[in-house]
Coordinates of C-alpha atoms and ligand atoms in Angstrom, one line a residue:
M965 CA 99.9 42.2 153.6
T966 CA 100.2 45.1 151.0
T967 CA 103.2 47.3 151.0
F968 CA 103.2 50.6 149.1
I969 CA 106.4 52.7 149.1
V970 CA 106.4 56.3 147.5
L971 CA 109.8 57.3 146.2
L972 CA 110.2 61.1 146.5
G973 CA 113.0 63.2 145.1
P974 CA 113.7 65.8 142.4
P975 CA 113.9 64.9 138.7
G976 CA 117.4 63.3 137.9
V977 CA 118.1 62.1 141.4
G978 CA 117.6 58.4 140.3
K979 CA 114.1 57.6 141.3
G980 CA 113.4 55.6 138.2
T981 CA 116.6 53.6 138.5
Q982 CA 116.1 52.9 142.3
A983 CA 112.4 52.1 141.8
K984 CA 113.3 49.5 139.3
A985 CA 116.0 48.0 141.7
L986 CA 113.6 47.9 144.6
S987 CA 110.8 46.4 142.6
D988 CA 113.3 43.6 141.4
R989 CA 114.5 43.0 144.9
T990 CA 111.2 43.0 146.7
G991 CA 108.9 41.6 144.0
L992 CA 106.5 44.6 144.4
A993 CA 105.2 46.2 141.1
H994 CA 106.9 49.2 139.9
I995 CA 104.6 51.9 138.9
S996 CA 106.0 55.0 137.1
S997 CA 103.6 57.8 136.4
G998 CA 106.1 59.2 133.8
D999 CA 106.5 55.8 132.0
L1000 CA 102.6 55.4 132.0
F1001 CA 102.4 58.9 130.2
R1002 CA 105.1 58.0 127.7
E1003 CA 103.5 54.8 126.9
N1004 CA 100.3 56.7 126.1
I1005 CA 102.2 59.2 124.0
K1006 CA 103.8 56.3 122.1
N1007 CA 100.4 54.8 121.4
Q1008 CA 98.9 58.1 120.5
T1009 CA 95.9 57.7 122.9
D1010 CA 93.8 60.8 123.9
L1011 CA 95.4 60.7 127.4
G1012 CA 98.7 60.7 125.8
K1013 CA 98.0 63.6 123.4
H1014 CA 96.6 65.6 126.5
A1015 CA 99.6 64.8 128.8
Q1016 CA 102.2 65.7 126.1
T1017 CA 101.1 69.4 126.0
F1018 CA 102.2 69.7 129.7
M1019 CA 105.2 67.2 129.8
T1020 CA 107.0 69.0 126.8
K1021 CA 106.9 72.3 128.9
G1022 CA 108.1 70.6 132.1
E1023 CA 104.6 71.3 133.8
L1024 CA 102.6 68.8 135.7
V1025 CA 99.8 66.9 134.1
P1026 CA 96.5 68.0 135.8
D1027 CA 95.7 66.1 139.0
D1028 CA 92.3 64.5 137.8
V1029 CA 93.8 62.9 134.6
T1030 CA 96.8 61.7 136.7
I1031 CA 94.9 60.2 139.5
A1032 CA 92.5 58.4 137.3
M1033 CA 95.5 56.8 135.4
I1034 CA 97.1 55.7 138.6
R1035 CA 93.8 54.2 139.9
D1036 CA 93.5 52.1 136.8
R1037 CA 97.0 50.9 137.2
L1038 CA 96.6 49.9 140.9
H1039 CA 93.8 47.7 139.8
R1040 CA 96.1 45.4 137.7
A1041 CA 96.8 41.9 139.3
D1042 CA 100.5 42.7 139.8
C1043 CA 99.6 45.2 142.5
E1044 CA 98.0 42.7 144.7
A1045 CA 101.0 42.6 147.1
G1046 CA 101.7 46.5 146.8
A1047 CA 103.8 48.7 144.7
V1048 CA 106.8 51.0 144.4
L1049 CA 105.4 54.3 143.3
D1050 CA 107.9 56.4 141.2
G1051 CA 106.8 60.0 140.3
F1052 CA 103.3 59.8 141.9
P1053 CA 102.1 61.5 144.1
R1054 CA 103.5 64.9 143.1
T1055 CA 101.1 67.2 144.6
P1056 CA 99.3 67.2 148.0
A1057 CA 96.0 66.6 146.1
Q1058 CA 97.5 63.6 144.7
A1059 CA 98.8 62.4 148.1
E1060 CA 95.5 62.7 149.5
A1061 CA 93.8 60.7 146.6
L1062 CA 96.4 58.0 147.1
E1063 CA 95.4 57.5 150.7
V1064 CA 91.8 57.2 149.6
M1065 CA 92.6 54.7 146.8
L1066 CA 94.8 52.6 148.9
R1067 CA 92.1 52.0 151.6
E1068 CA 90.3 50.1 148.8
F1069 CA 93.2 47.7 148.9
N1070 CA 93.3 47.7 152.7
G1071 CA 96.7 49.3 152.3
Q1072 CA 98.4 52.6 153.0
V1073 CA 101.7 54.3 152.2
D1074 CA 104.1 52.4 154.5
A1075 CA 107.4 54.3 153.8
V1076 CA 108.6 57.3 151.8
P1077 CA 112.2 57.2 150.9
L1078 CA 113.5 60.8 150.0
I1079 CA 116.5 60.7 147.6
A1080 CA 118.3 64.0 147.6
A1081 CA 121.2 65.6 145.6
P1082 CA 122.3 69.2 144.9
Q1083 CA 120.7 70.9 142.0
D1084 CA 123.8 71.2 139.7
V1085 CA 124.2 67.5 139.8
L1086 CA 120.5 66.8 138.8
V1087 CA 120.9 69.1 135.7
E1088 CA 124.3 67.3 134.8
R1089 CA 122.6 63.8 135.2
L1090 CA 119.4 64.6 133.3
S1091 CA 121.4 66.0 130.4
G1092 CA 123.6 62.9 130.1
R1093 CA 120.6 60.5 130.5
W1094 CA 119.6 58.0 128.0
T1095 CA 116.4 56.0 128.2
C1096 CA 115.4 52.6 126.7
R1097 CA 112.4 52.7 124.3
E1098 CA 111.2 49.3 125.2
S1099 CA 110.8 49.5 128.9
G1100 CA 112.3 52.7 130.2
H1101 CA 115.6 51.4 131.6
I1102 CA 117.9 54.4 132.3
F1103 CA 121.6 55.0 131.7
N1104 CA 123.9 57.9 132.0
E1105 CA 126.6 58.5 129.5
K1106 CA 129.1 59.5 132.4
T1107 CA 127.9 57.8 135.6
N1108 CA 126.2 54.5 134.1
P1109 CA 126.9 54.0 130.5
P1110 CA 125.4 51.1 128.6
K1111 CA 127.8 48.3 127.6
E1112 CA 127.2 49.0 123.9
Q1113 CA 126.5 52.7 122.9
G1114 CA 122.9 53.6 122.1
K1115 CA 121.5 50.0 123.2
C1116 CA 119.9 48.9 126.4
D1117 CA 121.9 46.4 128.4
F1118 CA 118.6 44.7 129.4
D1119 CA 116.5 44.3 126.3
G1120 CA 118.7 45.5 123.5
S1121 CA 116.2 48.2 122.5
E1122 CA 117.2 51.6 121.2
L1123 CA 118.3 54.2 123.7
Y1124 CA 116.9 57.9 123.3
Q1125 CA 117.2 61.2 125.1
R1126 CA 113.9 62.3 126.4
D1127 CA 112.5 65.7 125.0
D1128 CA 112.1 67.0 128.5
D1129 CA 115.7 66.3 129.4
K1130 CA 116.7 69.5 127.5
A1131 CA 118.4 72.1 129.6
E1132 CA 115.6 74.7 129.7
T1133 CA 112.8 72.2 130.4
V1134 CA 115.0 70.5 132.9
K1135 CA 115.3 73.8 134.8
R1136 CA 111.3 74.3 134.9
R1137 CA 111.0 70.6 136.0
I1138 CA 113.2 71.3 139.0
E1139 CA 111.2 74.6 139.9
V1140 CA 108.0 72.7 139.6
Y1141 CA 109.3 70.1 142.0
M1142 CA 110.3 72.8 144.5
E1143 CA 106.9 74.5 144.2
Q1144 CA 104.5 71.6 143.9
T1145 CA 106.2 68.5 145.0
S1146 CA 108.5 69.4 148.0
P1147 CA 105.4 70.1 150.3
L1148 CA 105.0 66.4 150.4
I1149 CA 108.4 66.1 152.2
A1150 CA 106.8 67.8 155.4
H1151 CA 103.6 65.9 155.0
Y1152 CA 105.2 62.5 155.1
R1153 CA 107.8 63.5 157.6
D1154 CA 104.8 64.6 160.0
H1155 CA 103.3 61.2 159.4
G1156 CA 106.5 59.5 160.4
K1157 CA 107.0 57.9 157.1
L1158 CA 110.1 59.9 155.6
I1159 CA 113.4 58.2 155.2
E1160 CA 116.2 60.3 153.9
V1161 CA 118.8 58.8 151.6
D1162 CA 121.9 60.4 150.1
G1163 CA 121.5 60.3 146.4
M1164 CA 125.2 61.2 145.8
Q1165 CA 126.3 57.6 146.5
S1166 CA 126.8 55.0 143.8
I1167 CA 123.7 53.4 142.3
E1168 CA 124.4 50.1 144.3
Q1169 CA 125.0 52.1 147.6
V1170 CA 121.6 54.0 147.3
T1171 CA 119.9 50.8 146.7
Q1172 CA 121.5 49.1 149.7
A1173 CA 120.6 52.2 151.9
L1174 CA 117.0 52.0 150.6
M1175 CA 116.7 48.3 151.3
G1176 CA 118.3 48.6 154.7
A1177 CA 115.9 51.4 155.6
L1178 CA 112.9 49.6 154.4
K1179 CA 113.7 46.4 156.5
K1180 CA 113.6 48.5 159.5
Ligands
AMP2178 P1 108.9 61.7 135.1 O1 109.3 60.5 134.2 O2 108.6 61.3 136.5 O3 110.2 62.6 135.1 O4 107.8 62.4 134.5 C1 107.9 63.2 133.4 C2 106.7 64.2 133.2 O5 105.4 63.4 133.3 C3 106.6 65.2 134.4 O6 107.5 66.2 134.0 C4 105.1 65.6 134.2 O7 104.9 66.5 133.1 C5 104.5 64.2 133.9 N1 104.1 63.6 135.2 C6 104.8 62.5 135.7 N2 104.2 62.0 136.9 C7 103.3 63.0 137.1 C8 102.3 63.3 138.4 N3 102.3 62.5 139.3 N4 101.5 64.5 138.2 C9 101.6 65.2 137.1 N5 102.5 65.2 136.1 C10 103.2 64.0 136.1

């Protein structure tokens, strides 16, 4: 049996943190489209250079490029049992492509948790966010600080602030979410897959709520 979970929610709501927690607890692979793009930027690949021009402005990377990258990732062995998808799909065209790709694995999107929080909270969380260079672990200087400043609790690597976590870019990313990604909420609700979770609870409470909802 394969299980594919799509995590939906605006930038800064905690999708990355929760996707890692769900992946740890379920054993499913964690696929973050943003992490895959950042890895390509770090390695200066053609894909990375192309994606960077959109990412620094807070815009979405074009669908064809994004879909091809995810298709490649889904073919890796660790996805055999399924995956937690974090940041993909982000447009109706990507959602459609995902359905088609998952048929190849005899799979489908099983559940779509939507994590929600008010906009002012998102802006505050993103501006205080620190990300680990090695594997994208996420901290927040106010709500989830690392044990040692500037250093990842999990792998000891350096923490940095993402370029696109700057105030102006954050505003655009939230607008882009409203315009291009939020139509997916109605789509998955109509298919009976949407599970709404309050993102204003503590990290552990959100994880518990997600695990409880997924068991059903
Ligand atoms: P994230 O780490 O999910 O916040 O993504 C960072 C940036 O990567 C986004 O603002 C987009 O520019 C790009 N990106 C990530 N996922 C996608 C996607 N599914 N479609 C298009 N662009 C994406």
